[in-house]
Amino acid sequence: MAASASSSAEQARKDLAERLGEIRLDAGLKGSELAERLGWYPSKVSRIQGGRTSPSADDIRAWCTACGAEDQAADLVQKLRAIEGMFVEWRRMERDGLRRAQESVRPLFERTSRFRAYSSWFVPGLIQSRAYTETVLRAVQRRRVTVDDVDAAVASRMERQQILHEGGRTFAFLIEESVLRSGMGGREVMAGQLGQLITVGSLPTVSLGIVPMRADRSRMPVEGFWIYDSEQVAVELVSGYLTLTQQREVAAYAETFAELAELAVYGAEARSLIALALRALG
């Protein structure tokens, strides 16, 4: 998935283009006839319908009006806005520093009751220790952010963790066993983080599953993602941040989470894997 700016975003653009094509066909118009009504070159109609050119909101409204489908314009414009917001490059999200990027998700966290998070790269932010968070965000800042506000960003993430102790919410975290042995930040940082996992895993609102490293597992690791209630999925890619709201995509990630959850171990077995990782630190 990280290999493209997102296959999901591209599929959404394709779906929009196909819907515009269906509207034209329902109106009984050829592409050249629609172009004539709109005062466009026929090639523009072809490019939009073929998904090679993204239409503007005005293009969509004009297209629907020319086809006698004005009532569908608002919905399609809304879909266009959703597509435009699906994929955000890190440089855009973090151009004003890491603190703002941390604070931007606060409203989403505040309105979510059920959190599900899977990570194959590092410990999810809500259950990170302060030292681990500082290590992760410092590495991000050095790699791609010119503004150095790491201390403020760490404080913002630590403050957000208070949501774990508020009522009315549940949290399910799945972590690949390899994350426990990543060595992020060195021995002392990892030791503190592993201890943090044991502490957080004991909270009554938290389910912590560790997906063991096995040669015969039935579901391979995938990119890390968060599911907020059943409304939205956030995926962290190498190139940017992907937001998915289409129900079939949300359902696909929920299904993947359920499959990975079946592979995970919990409770005493999870603590045993964490203890093994602690001992491996020496």
Coordinates of C-alpha atoms in Angstrom, one line a residue:
M1 CA 0.0 0.0 0.0
A2 CA 2.9 2.4 0.8
A3 CA 4.2 1.8 -2.7
S4 CA 1.7 4.3 -4.2
A5 CA 0.2 7.5 -3.0
S6 CA -2.6 5.3 -2.2
S7 CA -4.4 2.7 -4.2
S8 CA -7.5 3.6 -2.1
A9 CA -7.4 7.2 -3.2
E10 CA -6.9 6.1 -6.8
Q11 CA -9.9 3.8 -6.6
A12 CA -12.0 6.6 -5.2
R13 CA -11.1 8.8 -8.1
K14 CA -11.9 5.9 -10.5
D15 CA -15.3 5.4 -8.8
L16 CA -16.1 9.1 -9.2
A17 CA -15.1 9.1 -12.9
E18 CA -17.3 6.0 -13.5
R19 CA -20.3 7.7 -11.8
L20 CA -19.9 10.7 -14.1
G21 CA -19.9 8.3 -17.0
E22 CA -23.0 6.6 -15.9
I23 CA -24.8 10.0 -15.6
R24 CA -23.9 10.8 -19.2
L25 CA -25.1 7.5 -20.4
D26 CA -28.4 7.8 -18.4
A27 CA -28.9 11.2 -20.2
G28 CA -28.5 9.4 -23.5
L29 CA -25.5 11.6 -24.5
K30 CA -22.4 10.8 -26.4
G31 CA -19.1 12.2 -25.1
S32 CA -19.0 14.6 -28.0
E33 CA -22.6 15.8 -27.4
L34 CA -21.9 16.5 -23.7
A35 CA -18.7 18.4 -24.7
E36 CA -20.7 20.5 -27.1
R37 CA -23.3 21.3 -24.4
L38 CA -20.6 22.3 -22.0
G39 CA -18.4 24.2 -24.5
W40 CA -15.5 21.9 -23.8
Y41 CA -13.1 20.0 -26.1
P42 CA -14.3 16.4 -26.4
S43 CA -10.9 15.3 -25.0
K44 CA -11.7 16.9 -21.6
V45 CA -14.8 14.8 -21.3
S46 CA -12.8 11.8 -22.2
R47 CA -10.0 12.5 -19.7
I48 CA -12.4 13.1 -16.9
Q49 CA -14.5 10.0 -17.6
G50 CA -11.4 7.9 -18.0
G51 CA -10.1 9.1 -14.7
R52 CA -7.0 10.7 -16.3
T53 CA -8.0 14.2 -15.2
S54 CA -9.6 15.0 -11.9
P55 CA -12.7 17.3 -12.3
S56 CA -13.1 20.4 -10.3
A57 CA -16.3 21.0 -8.3
D58 CA -17.5 23.4 -11.0
D59 CA -16.8 20.7 -13.7
I60 CA -19.0 18.3 -11.7
R61 CA -21.8 20.8 -11.3
A62 CA -21.7 21.7 -15.0
W63 CA -21.6 18.0 -16.0
C64 CA -24.7 17.2 -13.9
T65 CA -26.6 20.2 -15.1
A66 CA -25.9 19.3 -18.7
C67 CA -27.1 15.8 -18.1
G68 CA -30.3 16.9 -16.3
A69 CA -28.9 15.4 -13.0
E70 CA -28.6 18.5 -10.9
D71 CA -29.8 16.6 -7.9
Q72 CA -26.7 14.5 -7.9
A73 CA -24.1 17.3 -8.1
A74 CA -23.9 18.0 -4.4
D75 CA -23.2 14.4 -3.5
L76 CA -20.5 14.1 -6.1
V77 CA -18.9 17.3 -5.1
Q78 CA -18.8 16.0 -1.5
K79 CA -17.1 12.8 -2.8
L80 CA -14.5 15.0 -4.6
R81 CA -13.8 16.9 -1.4
A82 CA -13.4 13.6 0.5
I83 CA -10.9 12.3 -2.2
E84 CA -8.9 15.5 -2.0
G85 CA -8.6 15.1 1.8
M86 CA -7.8 11.4 1.8
F87 CA -4.1 11.6 1.2
V88 CA -1.9 14.2 2.8
E89 CA 1.8 14.3 2.4
W90 CA 3.8 14.5 5.6
R91 CA 5.5 17.7 4.4
R92 CA 2.1 19.4 4.2
M93 CA 0.9 18.1 7.5
E94 CA 4.1 18.9 9.4
R95 CA 5.2 22.1 7.7
D96 CA 4.4 24.1 10.8
G97 CA 6.0 21.6 13.2
L98 CA 5.1 18.4 14.9
R99 CA 3.0 19.9 17.7
R100 CA 0.3 21.1 15.3
A101 CA 0.2 17.7 13.7
Q102 CA -0.3 16.1 17.1
E103 CA -3.0 18.5 18.1
S104 CA -4.8 18.2 14.8
V105 CA -6.2 14.7 15.7
R106 CA -7.6 15.8 19.1
P107 CA -11.1 16.4 17.9
L108 CA -11.2 13.0 16.3
F109 CA -10.0 11.3 19.5
E110 CA -12.5 13.2 21.6
R111 CA -15.5 12.1 19.5
T112 CA -14.4 8.4 19.2
S113 CA -15.6 5.8 21.6
R114 CA -14.0 2.6 20.2
F115 CA -10.4 2.7 19.2
R116 CA -8.7 -0.1 17.3
A117 CA -5.0 0.2 16.4
Y118 CA -2.5 -2.2 14.7
S119 CA 1.2 -1.5 14.4
S120 CA 3.9 -3.4 12.6
W121 CA 6.5 -0.6 12.9
F122 CA 6.4 0.9 16.3
V123 CA 4.4 1.1 19.5
P124 CA 1.1 3.1 18.9
G125 CA 1.3 6.7 20.2
L126 CA -1.4 6.4 22.9
I127 CA 0.6 3.8 24.7
Q128 CA 4.1 5.1 24.2
S129 CA 6.3 6.1 27.1
R130 CA 7.6 9.7 27.2
A131 CA 11.2 8.6 26.3
Y132 CA 10.0 6.4 23.4
T133 CA 7.7 9.2 22.1
E134 CA 10.7 11.6 22.2
T135 CA 12.9 9.2 20.3
V136 CA 10.2 8.6 17.6
L137 CA 9.3 12.3 17.1
R138 CA 13.0 13.4 17.2
A139 CA 13.8 10.9 14.4
V140 CA 10.8 12.3 12.4
Q141 CA 11.9 15.9 12.9
R142 CA 15.5 15.2 11.8
R143 CA 14.3 13.4 8.7
R144 CA 11.6 15.7 7.3
V145 CA 10.7 18.7 9.5
T146 CA 12.6 22.0 9.6
V147 CA 10.8 23.3 12.7
D148 CA 12.1 21.9 16.0
D149 CA 9.2 21.8 18.4
V150 CA 9.7 18.2 19.5
D151 CA 9.4 19.0 23.2
A152 CA 6.0 20.6 22.7
A153 CA 4.9 17.7 20.4
V154 CA 5.9 15.2 23.1
A155 CA 3.9 17.1 25.7
S156 CA 0.9 17.2 23.5
R157 CA 1.0 13.4 22.9
M158 CA 1.4 12.8 26.6
E159 CA -1.5 14.9 27.4
R160 CA -3.6 13.1 24.8
Q161 CA -2.9 9.8 26.6
Q162 CA -5.2 10.9 29.4
I163 CA -8.0 9.7 27.2
L164 CA -7.1 6.1 28.2
H165 CA -8.4 6.9 31.7
E166 CA -11.6 8.5 30.8
G167 CA -14.9 6.6 30.9
G168 CA -17.0 5.5 28.0
R169 CA -14.2 4.4 25.7
T170 CA -12.5 1.1 24.8
F171 CA -9.1 0.5 23.2
A172 CA -7.8 -2.5 21.4
F173 CA -4.1 -2.5 20.4
L174 CA -2.4 -5.1 18.3
I175 CA 1.4 -5.0 18.1
E176 CA 3.7 -7.3 16.1
E177 CA 6.2 -9.1 18.3
S178 CA 9.0 -7.6 16.2
V179 CA 8.1 -4.1 17.5
L180 CA 9.0 -5.3 21.0
R181 CA 12.5 -6.0 19.8
S182 CA 13.0 -3.0 17.5
G183 CA 15.6 -1.4 19.7
M184 CA 14.1 2.0 19.3
G185 CA 16.1 4.5 21.3
G186 CA 18.4 2.0 22.8
R187 CA 18.2 -0.4 25.8
E188 CA 17.0 2.1 28.4
V189 CA 14.2 3.6 26.2
M190 CA 13.0 0.1 25.2
A191 CA 13.1 -1.2 28.7
G192 CA 10.9 1.7 29.8
Q193 CA 8.5 1.2 26.9
L194 CA 8.1 -2.5 27.5
G195 CA 7.3 -1.8 31.1
Q196 CA 4.8 0.8 29.9
L197 CA 3.1 -1.9 27.8
I198 CA 2.6 -4.1 30.9
T199 CA 1.1 -1.2 32.8
V200 CA -1.2 -0.1 30.1
G201 CA -2.3 -3.6 29.3
S202 CA -3.7 -3.9 32.8
L203 CA -6.1 -1.0 32.4
P204 CA -9.7 -2.2 32.3
T205 CA -10.6 -0.4 29.1
V206 CA -7.5 -1.6 27.2
S207 CA -7.0 -4.9 25.3
L208 CA -3.4 -5.4 24.3
G209 CA -2.6 -8.2 21.9
I210 CA 0.9 -9.2 20.7
V211 CA 1.0 -11.0 17.3
P212 CA 3.8 -13.6 17.8
M213 CA 6.6 -14.1 15.2
R214 CA 5.8 -17.5 13.6
A215 CA 7.0 -19.2 10.4
D216 CA 3.5 -20.6 9.6
R217 CA 1.2 -17.6 10.3
S218 CA -1.8 -17.3 8.1
R219 CA -1.9 -13.5 7.9
M220 CA 1.2 -11.5 7.0
P221 CA 1.9 -8.1 8.6
V222 CA 0.4 -5.1 6.9
E223 CA 0.9 -1.3 7.3
G224 CA -0.1 0.2 10.6
F225 CA -3.6 1.7 10.9
W226 CA -6.1 3.1 13.3
I227 CA -9.9 2.5 13.2
Y228 CA -12.0 5.1 14.9
D229 CA -15.4 3.6 15.8
S230 CA -16.7 2.2 12.5
E231 CA -16.5 5.6 10.7
Q232 CA -12.9 6.3 9.8
V233 CA -9.5 4.6 9.2
A234 CA -6.1 6.4 9.4
V235 CA -3.2 4.7 7.7
E236 CA 0.4 5.9 8.1
L237 CA 2.4 5.4 4.9
V238 CA 6.0 6.2 4.2
S239 CA 5.0 9.1 2.0
G240 CA 2.0 10.5 3.9
Y241 CA -1.2 10.1 6.0
L242 CA -4.2 8.4 4.5
T243 CA -7.8 8.9 5.7
L244 CA -10.5 6.5 4.6
T245 CA -14.2 7.0 5.2
Q246 CA -15.8 4.8 2.5
Q247 CA -17.7 2.1 4.4
R248 CA -16.3 -0.8 2.2
E249 CA -12.8 0.3 3.0
V250 CA -13.4 0.8 6.7
A251 CA -15.0 -2.7 6.7
A252 CA -11.9 -4.1 5.0
Y253 CA -9.6 -2.8 7.6
A254 CA -12.0 -4.0 10.4
E255 CA -11.9 -7.4 8.9
T256 CA -8.1 -7.3 8.7
F257 CA -7.9 -6.2 12.3
A258 CA -10.2 -9.1 13.3
E259 CA -8.0 -11.6 11.4
L260 CA -4.8 -10.3 13.1
A261 CA -6.6 -10.3 16.5
E262 CA -7.2 -14.0 16.0
L263 CA -3.4 -14.5 15.7
A264 CA -2.5 -12.4 18.7
V265 CA -1.9 -13.6 22.3
Y266 CA -3.3 -11.7 25.3
G267 CA -3.0 -11.5 29.1
A268 CA -0.3 -13.7 30.6
E269 CA 0.9 -14.9 27.2
A270 CA 1.3 -11.3 26.0
R271 CA 3.2 -10.4 29.2
S272 CA 5.4 -13.4 28.7
L273 CA 6.5 -12.2 25.2
I274 CA 7.1 -8.7 26.7
A275 CA 9.2 -10.3 29.4
L276 CA 11.2 -12.2 26.9
A277 CA 11.9 -9.0 25.0
L278 CA 13.0 -7.3 28.2
R279 CA 15.4 -10.1 29.0
A280 CA 16.8 -10.0 25.5
L281 CA 17.9 -6.4 26.2
G282 CA 20.5 -7.8 28.6

